[in-house]
C-alpha positions as a printed Julia matrix, in Angstrom:
421×3 Matrix{Float64}:
 44.89  111.51  -161.34
 42.36  114.24  -160.7
 42.54  118.01  -160.5
 40.99  120.14  -157.78
 40.0   123.64  -158.87
 40.92  126.48  -156.57
 44.12  127.16  -154.75
 45.27  123.52  -154.86
 47.99  121.88  -156.88
 47.34  118.67  -158.7
 46.62  115.86  -156.23
 47.13  112.19  -156.96
 45.23  109.44  -155.26
 47.22  106.22  -155.5
 45.65  103.31  -153.67
 49.0   101.62  -153.2
 50.83  104.72  -152.05
 52.11  104.46  -148.48
 51.76  108.22  -148.17
 48.06  108.08  -148.99
 47.55  105.16  -146.63
 48.47  107.46  -143.75
 46.45  110.36  -145.13
 44.71  112.55  -142.54
 41.28  111.8   -144.02
 41.68  108.11  -143.18
 42.91  108.91  -139.68
 40.34  111.57  -138.83
 37.37  109.64  -140.25
 38.43  106.58  -138.2
 38.69  108.69  -135.06
 35.28  110.17  -135.81
 33.76  106.68  -135.83
 35.03  106.05  -132.31
 33.83  109.47  -131.19
 30.33  108.7   -132.48
 30.49  105.28  -130.81
 31.51  106.88  -127.51
 28.71  109.45  -127.68
 26.2   106.79  -128.62
 27.25  104.6   -125.69
 27.37  107.49  -123.21
 24.11  109.22  -124.05
 21.75  107.06  -126.11
 22.03  104.02  -123.84
 21.5   106.25  -120.8
 18.11  107.48  -121.98
 15.57  105.68  -119.8
 12.89  105.08  -122.39
 15.49  103.11  -124.34
 16.24  100.81  -121.37
 14.61   97.72  -122.98
 16.84   98.17  -126.07
 19.89   98.82  -123.92
 19.26   95.75  -121.77
 18.71   93.54  -124.79
 22.09   94.51  -126.25
 23.83   94.54  -122.88
 22.77   91.01  -121.94
 23.77   89.42  -125.24
 27.28   88.21  -126.04
 28.38   86.64  -129.29
 30.05   83.86  -127.27
 26.53   82.78  -126.2
 26.07   81.38  -129.71
 28.99   79.02  -129.09
 27.73   77.8   -125.71
 24.1    77.58  -126.76
 24.32   76.16  -130.28
 27.78   74.9   -131.17
 28.94   72.77  -128.24
 28.22   69.09  -128.77
 26.97   68.34  -125.27
 26.53   64.66  -126.08
 30.3    64.28  -126.4
 30.97   66.01  -123.08
 31.98   63.51  -120.42
 30.31   63.23  -117.02
 32.34   64.9   -114.27
 32.63   62.13  -111.69
 34.51   64.34  -109.22
 31.25   66.04  -108.25
 27.96   64.66  -106.94
 24.95   66.96  -106.62
 22.25   66.16  -104.07
 18.81   67.77  -104.21
 17.48   69.04  -100.88
 14.05   69.63  -102.42
 11.49   70.96   -99.95
 13.21   69.26   -97.01
 12.85   70.59   -93.49
 15.93   71.41   -91.43
 15.7    68.01   -89.76
 15.56   66.31   -93.16
 18.58   68.28   -94.38
 20.41   67.27   -91.2
 19.59   63.63   -91.93
 20.94   64.02   -95.49
 24.2    65.47   -94.15
 24.59   62.62   -91.65
 24.02   59.92   -94.27
 26.28   61.55   -96.85
 29.07   62.04   -94.3
 29.05   58.31   -93.5
 30.12   57.58   -97.08
 33.27   59.67   -96.62
 33.14   62.39   -99.26
 36.23   64.58   -99.5
 34.17   67.73   -98.81
 30.5    68.64   -98.52
 29.19   71.98   -99.78
 25.82   73.06   -98.37
 24.33   75.68  -100.71
 21.74   76.87   -98.21
 21.73   79.86   -95.84
 19.95   79.49   -92.46
 19.76   83.15   -91.49
 17.36   82.73   -88.57
 16.59   80.19   -85.92
 13.2    78.48   -86.1
 12.1    75.37   -84.24
 14.54   74.75   -81.34
 14.53   70.96   -81.76
 15.13   70.96   -85.53
 17.77   73.68   -85.14
 19.7    71.57   -82.64
 19.52   68.53   -84.92
 20.81   70.57   -87.86
 23.61   72.12   -85.82
 24.74   68.7    -84.62
 24.79   67.34   -88.18
 26.86   70.31   -89.4
 29.32   70.25   -86.49
 29.8    66.46   -86.67
 30.44   66.41   -90.43
 34.11   65.71   -91.14
 34.51   68.45   -93.76
 31.7    70.82   -94.66
 31.48   74.31   -96.17
 28.41   76.47   -95.6
 27.07   79.22   -97.84
 26.81   82.96   -97.25
 26.3    85.88   -99.59
 27.47   89.44  -100.16
 24.58   91.81   -99.59
 24.86   95.26  -101.17
 22.94   98.37  -100.07
 19.63   98.73  -101.9
 20.29   95.72  -104.09
 19.43   92.1   -104.45
 21.98   89.52  -103.47
 25.07   89.95  -105.55
 24.15   92.97  -107.63
 27.46   93.9   -109.18
 26.67   97.58  -109.6
 28.26   98.26  -106.21
 31.75   98.2   -104.78
 32.75   95.34  -102.52
 33.61   97.88   -99.81
 29.87   98.61   -99.56
 28.91   94.96   -99.12
 27.86   93.15   -96.0
 28.58   89.44   -95.63
 25.4    87.64   -94.61
 25.49   83.99   -93.59
 23.76   81.4    -91.49
 22.98   82.22   -87.87
 26.0    81.76   -85.62
 24.12   78.93   -83.93
 24.81   76.89   -87.08
 27.94   78.5    -88.48
 30.18   78.96   -85.45
 33.59   77.4    -86.13
 32.41   76.29   -89.6
 33.84   77.75   -92.81
 31.52   79.6    -95.18
 31.92   80.93   -98.73
 29.82   83.45  -100.61
 27.61   82.03  -103.37
 27.18   85.27  -105.36
 27.63   85.33  -109.1
 28.63   88.46  -111.0
 25.54   89.86  -112.74
 23.75   93.16  -113.19
 20.43   91.81  -111.9
 18.57   88.63  -111.09
 17.37   88.53  -114.71
 20.84   88.83  -116.24
 22.73   85.95  -117.78
 25.3    84.48  -115.38
 28.66   84.51  -117.15
 31.13   85.4   -114.39
 31.92   84.94  -110.73
 34.49   86.32  -108.29
 36.72   83.61  -106.72
 38.07   86.01  -104.08
 36.8    89.29  -102.65
 38.56   91.94  -100.59
 36.14   93.22   -97.97
 37.11   95.53   -95.11
 40.81   94.71   -95.55
 40.19   90.98   -95.43
 40.13   88.44   -98.25
 37.12   86.15   -98.44
 36.82   83.0   -100.54
 33.83   82.09  -102.64
 31.85   78.95  -101.93
 33.57   77.09  -104.79
 37.05   78.37  -103.85
 36.66   76.86  -100.37
 35.56   73.54  -101.85
 38.45   73.42  -104.34
 40.94   74.3   -101.62
 39.84   71.25   -99.64
 39.51   68.94  -102.61
 42.57   69.74  -104.73
 45.22   72.09  -103.37
 47.12   72.3   -106.68
 43.99   73.34  -108.55
 43.32   75.97  -105.9
 46.86   77.34  -106.27
 46.41   77.66  -110.05
 43.2    79.59  -109.47
 44.88   81.84  -106.92
 47.9    82.56  -109.12
 45.67   83.92  -111.89
 45.02   86.97  -109.69
 41.73   87.66  -111.46
 39.07   89.57  -109.59
 36.49   88.01  -111.91
 36.58   84.74  -113.83
 34.46   83.87  -116.87
 32.56   80.64  -116.26
 33.37   78.07  -118.92
 30.06   76.23  -119.14
 30.5    72.69  -120.42
 27.87   70.62  -118.64
 24.14   70.56  -118.16
 22.42   68.5   -115.49
 22.8    65.21  -117.36
 26.61   65.5   -117.24
 26.73   65.36  -113.45
 25.84   62.62  -111.0
 22.67   63.98  -109.41
 20.77   62.3   -106.57
 17.2    63.23  -105.75
 15.75   63.75  -102.29
 14.45   60.21  -101.85
 17.74   58.57  -102.91
 19.64   59.64   -99.78
 19.05   56.54   -97.65
 21.56   54.56   -95.63
 20.49   51.33   -97.32
 21.17   52.75  -100.77
 24.33   50.93  -101.85
 24.77   53.36  -104.76
 25.86   56.03  -102.27
 29.32   54.43  -102.28
 30.02   56.77  -105.21
 30.18   59.63  -102.67
 33.54   58.49  -101.33
 36.31   61.08  -101.89
 33.99   63.3   -103.96
 32.83   66.89  -103.77
 29.19   66.63  -102.68
 27.0    69.67  -103.35
 23.72   69.91  -101.47
 21.41   72.43  -103.07
 17.99   73.15  -104.45
 16.98   71.48  -107.71
 13.23   71.9   -107.39
 10.81   69.82  -105.28
 12.17   66.85  -107.23
 14.3    66.35  -110.32
 11.22   66.08  -112.53
  9.71   69.44  -111.5
 11.36   72.58  -112.83
 10.73   75.81  -110.91
 12.06   79.38  -111.12
 13.39   79.54  -107.55
 17.22   79.72  -107.51
 17.14   79.21  -111.29
 19.29   81.43  -113.52
 19.9    82.33  -117.15
 23.19   81.0   -118.53
 24.85   81.02  -121.99
 23.65   77.41  -122.36
 20.07   78.63  -122.64
 18.76   77.46  -126.05
 17.09   80.88  -126.44
 20.13   83.1   -126.02
 18.19   86.12  -127.28
 14.73   86.84  -125.92
 14.86   84.12  -123.26
 11.64   82.83  -121.74
 12.69   80.74  -118.73
 15.93   80.44  -116.75
 17.78   77.25  -117.52
 20.15   76.3   -114.67
 19.91   76.02  -110.9
 22.54   77.82  -108.86
 24.04   74.62  -107.47
 24.66   73.34  -111.04
 26.4    76.63  -111.91
 28.67   76.03  -108.89
 29.34   72.55  -110.28
 30.37   74.05  -113.65
 32.76   76.41  -111.85
 34.3    73.49  -109.95
 34.66   71.47  -113.17
 36.35   74.38  -114.91
 38.9    74.78  -112.12
 39.63   71.05  -111.81
 40.08   70.69  -115.59
 42.15   73.88  -115.83
 39.6    75.1   -118.36
 39.85   78.78  -117.48
 38.73   81.27  -120.09
 41.23   84.06  -120.72
 39.84   87.36  -121.96
 41.85   89.71  -124.12
 42.23   93.09  -122.43
 39.74   95.71  -123.6
 42.46   98.23  -124.44
 44.15   95.71  -126.73
 40.84   94.85  -128.42
 40.23   98.58  -128.98
 43.7    98.91  -130.5
 43.02   95.98  -132.85
 39.62   97.47  -133.6
 41.16  100.76  -134.63
 43.72   99.07  -136.9
 41.03   96.97  -138.6
 38.7    99.97  -138.92
 41.54  102.06  -140.37
 42.12   99.46  -143.09
 38.42   99.42  -143.91
 38.21  103.2   -143.97
 41.06  103.44  -146.45
 39.17  101.33  -148.99
 35.75  102.76  -148.09
 37.03  106.28  -148.82
 38.35  105.18  -152.2
 34.93  103.87  -153.22
 33.11  106.79  -151.61
 35.15  109.36  -153.57
 35.87  107.63  -156.88
 33.16  104.99  -157.29
 30.35  106.37  -155.21
 27.69  104.5   -157.16
 29.24  101.23  -155.89
 30.04  102.53  -152.43
 27.08  101.08  -150.54
 27.2    97.71  -152.3
 30.94   97.37  -151.72
 30.86   98.62  -148.13
 27.86   96.49  -147.08
 29.43   93.38  -148.56
 32.73   94.06  -146.77
 30.87   94.76  -143.52
 29.04   91.45  -143.69
 32.14   89.49  -144.67
 34.25   91.08  -141.93
 31.56   90.51  -139.27
 31.26   86.83  -140.17
 35.05   86.4   -140.1
 35.43   88.17  -136.73
 32.63   86.16  -135.12
 34.11   82.98  -136.57
 37.52   83.84  -135.15
 36.04   84.57  -131.71
 34.16   81.27  -131.61
 37.15   79.3   -132.93
 39.66   80.59  -130.39
 37.1    80.13  -127.61
 36.46   76.51  -128.59
 40.11   75.6   -129.21
 42.08   77.72  -126.76
 39.56   78.94  -124.12
 40.42   82.46  -125.2
 37.81   85.15  -125.75
 37.59   88.72  -126.94
 34.8    91.25  -127.12
 34.36   91.11  -130.88
 31.54   93.66  -130.78
 34.23   96.3   -130.15
 35.58   95.42  -133.6
 32.33   94.86  -135.5
 30.29   97.87  -134.34
 32.8   100.53  -135.5
 32.88   98.93  -138.95
 29.08   98.96  -139.07
 28.99  102.66  -138.09
 31.7   103.64  -140.57
 29.45  103.72  -143.67
 27.14  106.41  -142.33
 29.9   108.26  -140.49
 31.65  108.88  -143.82
 28.67  110.96  -144.97
 28.94  112.99  -141.81
 32.69  113.37  -142.28
 32.15  114.42  -145.89
 29.95  117.31  -144.75
 32.43  118.38  -142.04
 35.5   118.51  -144.3
 33.66  120.37  -147.07
 32.54  122.94  -144.52
 36.15  123.23  -143.31
 37.31  123.62  -146.92
 34.86  126.41  -147.53
 35.8   128.27  -144.35
 39.49  127.48  -143.95
 40.67  126.02  -147.3
 41.03  122.62  -145.71
 42.56  120.12  -148.13
 40.76  116.79  -148.44
 40.2   113.9   -150.82
 36.46  114.43  -150.53
 36.53  117.57  -152.7
 36.4   115.48  -155.84
 33.11  113.85  -154.78
């Protein structure tokens, strides 16, 4: 028990009292943490000279640690449903020849991850058109172009987008799907994609959605029934976990091409050859070994498409907990921490920082561990930073709250636990 001098009766702080657990100081200090967090997010991260700091935090997710460091990629099996073919620096005639040879080995569907926006040499254009039109089942690529943005910049609404594809000379009567990923910029980590897009009152399918629809109708129906505008890509495989054929391997006399039968064949750019890594059409992914402060992009676009296809075929969708529910859990967890933090702040202030810092560290490790565990075991993810950051802010916010309530006490006789401190 302690006694507050002034116009107050004797006040008792009982740690196990349900009444004190719901005390206004615990509630208001918790709300103040979220107010500070909101102001920090709204103003500090919108100051332009802090853009490098903002981008560094914005492009990092705790789940990247799981994909980059904790997955045992050696135990991941090769996905034999998909074969990737490198087009290298091939001319249009050479690409046409690749399509003709591949089609002879009866793949289930061919996906050509190349956009031929303009006509060039008349002869090579005719050869390419004939190869595309004669293929038994082929899907071409297009992309959503946004005003004043690079291809696929997700800072815009789909209603503002223009669908850009191959010239009608090549694409007439041939299905096309957009190859965009969901990212803030070309330098952002690719974590998401949109399987379907509503554009000008019409639904368009992504490149991979078209391929899945032709390859496995049941898998496509599962994807469609999720009704998600955006899906998180569940990266499981690097290049060595797919069957990949280089430019010079696509020959009619190559008996190994029998593996193409009834497969999804992806034709795309993997560098001039498989031994030369270049930046063109190369992206950052959570599999990058340097998930913070990356140096070079780590995965070609066509391999990202392969990971999307594998995820759909294996029903390995990642489900994300709704942000409002995470915020609710965050508030409950913060409230519990604040209750004990206030006790040490008021009654054992000399131990306050040691106790609070230890609890912060312990809680952060536990929350990150939980996020990684449920992602690895159940393909379920949450934005754990929404839980951890308020707890980190709470220590310093209590000093701010202490000053506020003592000012209110002086001016309005506001009753608070903090008067004893």
